[in-house]
Tab-separated table of C-alpha atoms and ligand atoms in Angstrom:
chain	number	residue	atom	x	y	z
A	18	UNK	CA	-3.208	16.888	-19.150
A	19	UNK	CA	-4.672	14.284	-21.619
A	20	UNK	CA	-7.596	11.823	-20.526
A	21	UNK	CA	-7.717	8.810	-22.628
A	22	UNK	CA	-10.135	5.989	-22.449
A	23	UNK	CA	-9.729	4.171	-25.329
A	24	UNK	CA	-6.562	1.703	-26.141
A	25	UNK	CA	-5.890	2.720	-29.777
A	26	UNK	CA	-5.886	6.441	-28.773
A	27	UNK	CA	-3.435	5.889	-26.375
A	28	UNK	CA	-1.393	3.772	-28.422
A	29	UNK	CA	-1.456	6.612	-30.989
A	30	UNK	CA	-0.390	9.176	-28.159
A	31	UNK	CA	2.444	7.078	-26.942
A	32	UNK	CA	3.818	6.602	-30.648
A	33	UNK	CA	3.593	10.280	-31.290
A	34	UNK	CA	5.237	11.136	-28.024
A	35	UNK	CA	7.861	8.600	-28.961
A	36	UNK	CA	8.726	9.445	-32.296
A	37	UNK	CA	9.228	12.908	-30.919
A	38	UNK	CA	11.868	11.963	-28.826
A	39	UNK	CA	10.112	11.618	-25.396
A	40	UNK	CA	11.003	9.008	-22.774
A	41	UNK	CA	7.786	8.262	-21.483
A	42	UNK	CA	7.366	6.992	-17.553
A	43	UNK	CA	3.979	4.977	-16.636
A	44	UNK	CA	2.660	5.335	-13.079
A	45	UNK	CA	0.074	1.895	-12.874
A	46	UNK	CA	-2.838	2.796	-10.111
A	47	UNK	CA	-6.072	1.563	-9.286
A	48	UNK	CA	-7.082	5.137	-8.142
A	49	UNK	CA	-8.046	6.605	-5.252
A	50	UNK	CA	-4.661	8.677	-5.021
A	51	UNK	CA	-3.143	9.709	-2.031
A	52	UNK	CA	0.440	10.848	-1.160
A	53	UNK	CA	2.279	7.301	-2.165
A	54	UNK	CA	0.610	7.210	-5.337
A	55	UNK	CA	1.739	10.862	-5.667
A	56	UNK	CA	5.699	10.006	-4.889
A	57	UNK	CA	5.524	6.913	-7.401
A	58	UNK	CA	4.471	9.730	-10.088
A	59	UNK	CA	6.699	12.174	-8.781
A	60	UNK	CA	9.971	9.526	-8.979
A	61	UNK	CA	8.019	8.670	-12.586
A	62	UNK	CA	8.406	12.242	-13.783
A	63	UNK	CA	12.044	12.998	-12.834
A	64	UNK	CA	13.086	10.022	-15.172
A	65	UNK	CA	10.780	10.986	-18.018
A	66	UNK	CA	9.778	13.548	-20.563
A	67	UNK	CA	6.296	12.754	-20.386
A	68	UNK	CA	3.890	10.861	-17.378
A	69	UNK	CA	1.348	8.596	-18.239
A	70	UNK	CA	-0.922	7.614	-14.870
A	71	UNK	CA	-3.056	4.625	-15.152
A	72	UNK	CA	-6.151	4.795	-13.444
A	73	UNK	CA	-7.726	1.030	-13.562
A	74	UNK	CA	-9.666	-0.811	-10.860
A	75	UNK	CA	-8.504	-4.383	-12.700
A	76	UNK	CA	-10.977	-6.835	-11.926
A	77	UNK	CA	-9.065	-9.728	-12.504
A	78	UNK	CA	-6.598	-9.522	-10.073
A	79	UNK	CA	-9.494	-9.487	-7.341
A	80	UNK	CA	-10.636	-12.680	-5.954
A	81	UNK	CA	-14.822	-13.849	-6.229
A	82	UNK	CA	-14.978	-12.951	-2.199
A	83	UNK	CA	-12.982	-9.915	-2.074
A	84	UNK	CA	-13.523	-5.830	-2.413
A	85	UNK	CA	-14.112	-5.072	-6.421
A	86	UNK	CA	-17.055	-3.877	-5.749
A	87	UNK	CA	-16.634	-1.773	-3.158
A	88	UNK	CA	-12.834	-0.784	-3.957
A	89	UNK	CA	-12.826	3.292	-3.033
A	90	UNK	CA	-13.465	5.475	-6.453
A	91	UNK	CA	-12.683	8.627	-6.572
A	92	UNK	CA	-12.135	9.749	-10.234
A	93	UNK	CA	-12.717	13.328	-9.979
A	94	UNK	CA	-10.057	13.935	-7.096
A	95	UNK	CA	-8.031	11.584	-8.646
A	96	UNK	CA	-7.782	13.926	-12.095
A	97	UNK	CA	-7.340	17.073	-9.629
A	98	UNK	CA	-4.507	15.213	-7.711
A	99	UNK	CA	-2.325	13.806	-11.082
A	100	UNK	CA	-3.007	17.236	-12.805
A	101	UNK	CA	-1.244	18.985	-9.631
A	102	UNK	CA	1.252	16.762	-9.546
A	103	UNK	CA	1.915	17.128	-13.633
A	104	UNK	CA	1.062	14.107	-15.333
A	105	UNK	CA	1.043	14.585	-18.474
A	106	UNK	CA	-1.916	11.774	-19.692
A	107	UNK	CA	-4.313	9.681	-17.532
A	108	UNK	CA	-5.106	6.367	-19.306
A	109	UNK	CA	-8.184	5.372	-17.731
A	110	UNK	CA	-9.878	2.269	-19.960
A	111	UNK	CA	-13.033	0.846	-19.228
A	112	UNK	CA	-13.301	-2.928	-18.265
A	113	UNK	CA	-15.075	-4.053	-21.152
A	114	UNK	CA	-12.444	-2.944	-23.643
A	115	UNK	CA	-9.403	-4.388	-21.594
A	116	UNK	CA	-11.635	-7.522	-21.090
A	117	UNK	CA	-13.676	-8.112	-24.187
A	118	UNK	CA	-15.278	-11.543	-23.978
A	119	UNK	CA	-13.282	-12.957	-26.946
A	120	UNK	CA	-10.028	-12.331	-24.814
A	121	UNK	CA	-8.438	-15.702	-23.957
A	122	UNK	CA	-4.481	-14.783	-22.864
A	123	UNK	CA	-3.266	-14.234	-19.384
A	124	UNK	CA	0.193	-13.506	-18.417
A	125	UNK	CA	1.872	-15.878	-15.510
A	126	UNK	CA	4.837	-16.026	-13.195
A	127	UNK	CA	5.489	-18.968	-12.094
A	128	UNK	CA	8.025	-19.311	-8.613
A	129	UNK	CA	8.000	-15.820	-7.319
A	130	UNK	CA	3.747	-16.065	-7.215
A	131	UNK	CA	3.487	-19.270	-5.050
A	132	UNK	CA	4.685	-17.498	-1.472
A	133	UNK	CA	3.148	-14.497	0.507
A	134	UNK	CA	-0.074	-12.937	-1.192
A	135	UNK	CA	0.041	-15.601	-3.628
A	136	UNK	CA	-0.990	-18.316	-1.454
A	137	UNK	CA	-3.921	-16.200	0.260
A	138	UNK	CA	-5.044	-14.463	-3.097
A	139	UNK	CA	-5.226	-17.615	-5.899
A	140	UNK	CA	-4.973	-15.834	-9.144
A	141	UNK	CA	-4.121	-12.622	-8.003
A	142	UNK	CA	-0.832	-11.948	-9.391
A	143	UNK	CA	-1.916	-13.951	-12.641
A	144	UNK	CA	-4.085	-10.424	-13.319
A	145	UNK	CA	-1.676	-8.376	-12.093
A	146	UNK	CA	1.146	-9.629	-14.819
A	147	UNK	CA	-1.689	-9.456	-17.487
A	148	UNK	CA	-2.815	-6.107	-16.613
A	149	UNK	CA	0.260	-4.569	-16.391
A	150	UNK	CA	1.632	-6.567	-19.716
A	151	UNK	CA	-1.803	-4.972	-21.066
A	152	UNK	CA	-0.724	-1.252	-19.662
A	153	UNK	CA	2.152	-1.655	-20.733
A	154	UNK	CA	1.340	-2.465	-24.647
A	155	UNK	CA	-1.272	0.665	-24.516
A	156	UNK	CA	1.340	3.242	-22.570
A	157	UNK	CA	4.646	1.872	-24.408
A	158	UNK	CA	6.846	3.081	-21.160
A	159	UNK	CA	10.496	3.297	-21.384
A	160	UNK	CA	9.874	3.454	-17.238
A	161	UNK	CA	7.472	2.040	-14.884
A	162	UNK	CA	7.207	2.939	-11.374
A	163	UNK	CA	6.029	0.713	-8.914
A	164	UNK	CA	5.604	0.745	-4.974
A	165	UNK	CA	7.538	-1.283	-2.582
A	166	UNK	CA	4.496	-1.188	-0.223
A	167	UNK	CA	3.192	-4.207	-2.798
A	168	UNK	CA	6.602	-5.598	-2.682
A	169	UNK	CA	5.912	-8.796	-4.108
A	170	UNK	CA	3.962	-7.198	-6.995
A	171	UNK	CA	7.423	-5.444	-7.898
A	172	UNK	CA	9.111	-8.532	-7.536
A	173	UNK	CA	7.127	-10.379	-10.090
A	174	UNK	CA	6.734	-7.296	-12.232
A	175	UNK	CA	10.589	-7.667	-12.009
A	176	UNK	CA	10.413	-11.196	-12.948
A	177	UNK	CA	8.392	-10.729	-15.976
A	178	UNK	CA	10.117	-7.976	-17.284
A	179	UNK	CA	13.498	-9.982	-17.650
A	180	UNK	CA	11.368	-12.708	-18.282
A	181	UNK	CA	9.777	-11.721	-21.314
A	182	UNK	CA	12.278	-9.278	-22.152
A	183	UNK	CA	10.467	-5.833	-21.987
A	184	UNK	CA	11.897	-3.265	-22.756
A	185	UNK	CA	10.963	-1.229	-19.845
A	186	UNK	CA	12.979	0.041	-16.895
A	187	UNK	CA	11.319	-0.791	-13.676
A	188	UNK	CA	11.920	1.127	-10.642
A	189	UNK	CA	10.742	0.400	-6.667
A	190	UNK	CA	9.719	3.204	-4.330
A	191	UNK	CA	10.346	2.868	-0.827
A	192	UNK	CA	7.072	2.813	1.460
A	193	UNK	CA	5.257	5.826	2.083
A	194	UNK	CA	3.600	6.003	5.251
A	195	UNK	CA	1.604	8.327	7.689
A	196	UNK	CA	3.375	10.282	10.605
A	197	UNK	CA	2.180	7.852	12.633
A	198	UNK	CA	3.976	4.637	10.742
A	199	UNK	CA	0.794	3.509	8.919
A	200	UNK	CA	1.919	2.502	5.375
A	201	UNK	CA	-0.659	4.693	3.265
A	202	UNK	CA	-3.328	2.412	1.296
A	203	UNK	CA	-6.291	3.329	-0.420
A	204	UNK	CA	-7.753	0.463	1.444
A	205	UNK	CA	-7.340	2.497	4.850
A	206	UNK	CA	-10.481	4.377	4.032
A	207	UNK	CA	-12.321	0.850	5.230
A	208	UNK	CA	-10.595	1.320	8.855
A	209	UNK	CA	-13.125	2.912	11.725
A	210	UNK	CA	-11.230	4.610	14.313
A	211	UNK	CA	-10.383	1.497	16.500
A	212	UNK	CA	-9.359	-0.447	13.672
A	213	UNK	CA	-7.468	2.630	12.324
A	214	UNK	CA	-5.107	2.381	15.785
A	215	UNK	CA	-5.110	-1.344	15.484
A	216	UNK	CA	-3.492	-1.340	12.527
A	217	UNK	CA	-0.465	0.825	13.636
A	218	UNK	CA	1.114	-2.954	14.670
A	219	UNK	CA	2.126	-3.787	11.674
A	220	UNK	CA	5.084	-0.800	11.617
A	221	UNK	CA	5.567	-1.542	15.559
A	222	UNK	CA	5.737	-4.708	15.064
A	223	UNK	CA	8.554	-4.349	11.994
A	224	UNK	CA	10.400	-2.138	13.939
A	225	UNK	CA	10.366	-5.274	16.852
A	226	UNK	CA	11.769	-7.508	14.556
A	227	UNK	CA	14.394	-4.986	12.919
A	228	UNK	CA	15.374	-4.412	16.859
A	229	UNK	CA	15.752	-8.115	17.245
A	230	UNK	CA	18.198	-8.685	14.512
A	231	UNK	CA	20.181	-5.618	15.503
A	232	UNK	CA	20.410	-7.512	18.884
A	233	UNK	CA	21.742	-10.108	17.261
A	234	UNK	CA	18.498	-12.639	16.807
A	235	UNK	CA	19.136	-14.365	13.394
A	236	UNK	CA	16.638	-17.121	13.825
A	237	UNK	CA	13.809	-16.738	11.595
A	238	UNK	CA	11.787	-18.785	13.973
A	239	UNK	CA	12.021	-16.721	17.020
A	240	UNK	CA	11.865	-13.355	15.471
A	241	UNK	CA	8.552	-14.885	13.534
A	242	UNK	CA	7.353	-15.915	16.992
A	243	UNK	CA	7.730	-12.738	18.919
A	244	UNK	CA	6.301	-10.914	15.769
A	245	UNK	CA	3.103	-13.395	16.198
A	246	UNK	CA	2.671	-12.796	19.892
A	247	UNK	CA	2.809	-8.564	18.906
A	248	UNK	CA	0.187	-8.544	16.316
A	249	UNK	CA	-1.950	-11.071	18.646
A	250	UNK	CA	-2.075	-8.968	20.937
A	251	UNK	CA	-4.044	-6.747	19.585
A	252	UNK	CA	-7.733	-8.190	19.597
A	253	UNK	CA	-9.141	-6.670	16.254
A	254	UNK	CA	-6.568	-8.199	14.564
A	255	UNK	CA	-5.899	-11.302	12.491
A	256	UNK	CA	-2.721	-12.861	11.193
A	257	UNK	CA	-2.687	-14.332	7.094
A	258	UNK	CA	1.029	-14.318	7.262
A	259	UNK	CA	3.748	-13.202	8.690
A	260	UNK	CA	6.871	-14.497	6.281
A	261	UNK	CA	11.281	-13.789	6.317
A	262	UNK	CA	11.808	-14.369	3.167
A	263	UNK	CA	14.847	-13.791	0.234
A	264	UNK	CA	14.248	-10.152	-1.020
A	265	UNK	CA	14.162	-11.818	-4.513
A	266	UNK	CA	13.259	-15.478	-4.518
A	267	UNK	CA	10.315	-14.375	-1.898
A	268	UNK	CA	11.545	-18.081	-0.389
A	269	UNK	CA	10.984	-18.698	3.242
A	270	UNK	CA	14.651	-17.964	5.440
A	271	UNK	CA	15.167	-19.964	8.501
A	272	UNK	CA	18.135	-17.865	9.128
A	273	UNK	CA	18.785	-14.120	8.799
A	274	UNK	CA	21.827	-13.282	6.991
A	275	UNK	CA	22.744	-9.666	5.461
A	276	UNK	CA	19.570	-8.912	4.043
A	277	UNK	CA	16.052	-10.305	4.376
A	278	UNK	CA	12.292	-9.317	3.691
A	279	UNK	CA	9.815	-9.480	6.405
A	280	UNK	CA	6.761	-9.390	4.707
A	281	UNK	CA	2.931	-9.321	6.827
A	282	UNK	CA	-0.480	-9.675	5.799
A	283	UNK	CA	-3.489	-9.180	8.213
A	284	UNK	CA	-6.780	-8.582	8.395
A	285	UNK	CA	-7.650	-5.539	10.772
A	286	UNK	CA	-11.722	-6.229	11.156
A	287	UNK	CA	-12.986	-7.038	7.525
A	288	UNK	CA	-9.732	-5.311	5.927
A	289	UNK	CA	-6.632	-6.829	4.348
A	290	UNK	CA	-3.492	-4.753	4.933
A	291	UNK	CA	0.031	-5.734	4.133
A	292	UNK	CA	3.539	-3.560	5.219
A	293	UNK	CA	6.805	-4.945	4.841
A	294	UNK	CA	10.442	-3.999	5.024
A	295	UNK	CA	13.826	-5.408	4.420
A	296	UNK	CA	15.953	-6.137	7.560
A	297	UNK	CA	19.478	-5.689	6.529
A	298	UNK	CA	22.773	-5.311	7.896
A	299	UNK	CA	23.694	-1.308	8.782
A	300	UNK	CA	25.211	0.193	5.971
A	301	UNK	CA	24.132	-2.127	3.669
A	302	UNK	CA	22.403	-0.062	0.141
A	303	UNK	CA	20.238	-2.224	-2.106
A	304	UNK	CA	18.857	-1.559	-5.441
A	305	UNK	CA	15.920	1.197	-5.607
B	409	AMP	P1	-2.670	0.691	-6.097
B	409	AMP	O1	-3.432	1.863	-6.575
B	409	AMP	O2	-2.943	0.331	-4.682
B	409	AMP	O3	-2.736	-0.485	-7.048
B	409	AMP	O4	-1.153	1.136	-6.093
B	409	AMP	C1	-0.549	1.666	-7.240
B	409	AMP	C2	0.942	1.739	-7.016
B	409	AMP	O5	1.199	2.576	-5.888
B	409	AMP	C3	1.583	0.388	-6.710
B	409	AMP	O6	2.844	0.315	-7.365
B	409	AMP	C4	1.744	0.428	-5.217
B	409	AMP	O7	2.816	-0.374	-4.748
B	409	AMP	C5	2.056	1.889	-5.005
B	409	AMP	N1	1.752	2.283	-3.613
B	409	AMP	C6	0.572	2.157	-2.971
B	409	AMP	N2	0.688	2.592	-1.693
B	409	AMP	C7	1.977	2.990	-1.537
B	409	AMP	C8	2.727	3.518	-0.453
B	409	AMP	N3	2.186	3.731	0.751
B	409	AMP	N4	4.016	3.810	-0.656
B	409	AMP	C9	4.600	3.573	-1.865
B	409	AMP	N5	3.951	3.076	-2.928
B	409	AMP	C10	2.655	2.785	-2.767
């Protein structure tokens, strides 16, 4: 396995490995690896020749109050874990060449950014399209793999990509979670043990609103409401959003019809978690 710092180095590697023929995959992660991250690279690696994992805490996607600083690092481990799993090169740049002062270009989205985190997070998904764009130009992926855990993120990577006509396939991977229903985020490492069980909720309180709609509940309103009084119940707790939304458009739905994204975002003591899932009717497939 290759570990590459610099951006003309990698650029180098990914023309070689195209010229020779390779379809090359690119796994985007901000480190501290666990088994989602691992499936996303896994997924990456049975549609490509060769894996390229990026390993970038991107500062510009995190707002002025929020966890840069303390984001978890773990580089080491992380090398052990993408080595095991058989990536094939870690691009792991350093801040100051992604972000030289002179830089002056950011990449935007315009409708798909303005509901969900976009609202709580100003900015955020502004350095998430230029990163990525930025990964993207140093990796030169055929296929990028993305999680549906940051399902918005995917949509707007989505949104670009057709957009701006990369020439990249882009493919979702369902949520991985813990036996206990906990989507798995690096962020969990904030959670002490009573947070920790707080947090479980957010799957029960999915599963309350996927039982609703099976029940035959297809106001938004009501299935928002019961939703609320869940999560509220549980004191360490605190609601940012709670949203039914068009799996694409990310626009609020005041009625469910055959397929619909309930998306949350809370803060369990000082830590921001989201989960979603899509709510459709039985039998129906979507798109990976
Ligand atoms: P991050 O390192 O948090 O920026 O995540 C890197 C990629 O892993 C993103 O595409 C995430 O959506 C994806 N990811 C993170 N957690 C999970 C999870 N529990 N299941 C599936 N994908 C995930």
């Amino acid at each position: 396995m290759k570990v590459i710092e610099s951006v003309a180095q990698m650029q180098e590697e990914s023309e070689s490995l195209r010229r020779a023929g390779n379809v090359i995959s690119l796994v985007p992660t901000m480190g501290f690896l666990h088994k989602g991250h691992l499936e996303l690279m896994r997924v990456a690696k049975e549609h490509s020749d060769k894996m390229v994992m990026s390993l970038f805490i991107n500062p510009t996607q995190f707002g002025p109050s929020e966890d840069f600083e303390a984001y978890p690092r773990d580089t080491e481990g992380d090398l052990e874990k993408a080595q095991s799993i058989g990536a094939d090169v870690v691009f792991m740049p350093v801040v100051e060449e992604m972000y030289p002062e002179s830089s002056q270009t950011s990449v935007r989205v315009e409708r798909v950014t303005r509901h969900l985190c976009g609202l709580s997070r100003l900015g955020h998904f502004d350095g998430v399209t230029t990163v990525v764009t930025k990964l993207f130009n140093c990796t030169k992926p055929h296929v990028a793999v993305f999680g549906q855990k940051d399902y918005q993120q995917l949509a707007v990577i989505r949104r670009m990509v057709m957009d701006l006509d990369m020439d990249i396939r882009i493919i979702g991977i369902p949520i991985i979670r813990e036996p206990d229903g906990l989507a798995m985020s690096s962020r969990n490492s904030y959670l002490d043990p009573d947070e920790r069980k707080s947090a479980l909720w957010l799957k029960k309180s999915l599963e309350l609103a996927e039982k609703m709609y099976y029940e035959g509940t297809t106001d938004a309103g009501r299935i928002k409401a019961a939703v609320a009084l869940l999560i509220q119940s549980q004191a360490l707790i605190d609601i940012d959003y709670i949203s039914l939304c068009d799996p694409v458009t990310l626009e609020e739905t005041k009625t469910l019809r055959d397929e619909t994204l309930l998306a949350l975002a809370v803060r369990v003591g000082q830590t921001r978690l989201i989960d979603n899932c899509l709510i459709r009717k039985r039998g129906k497939i979507s798109k990976p």
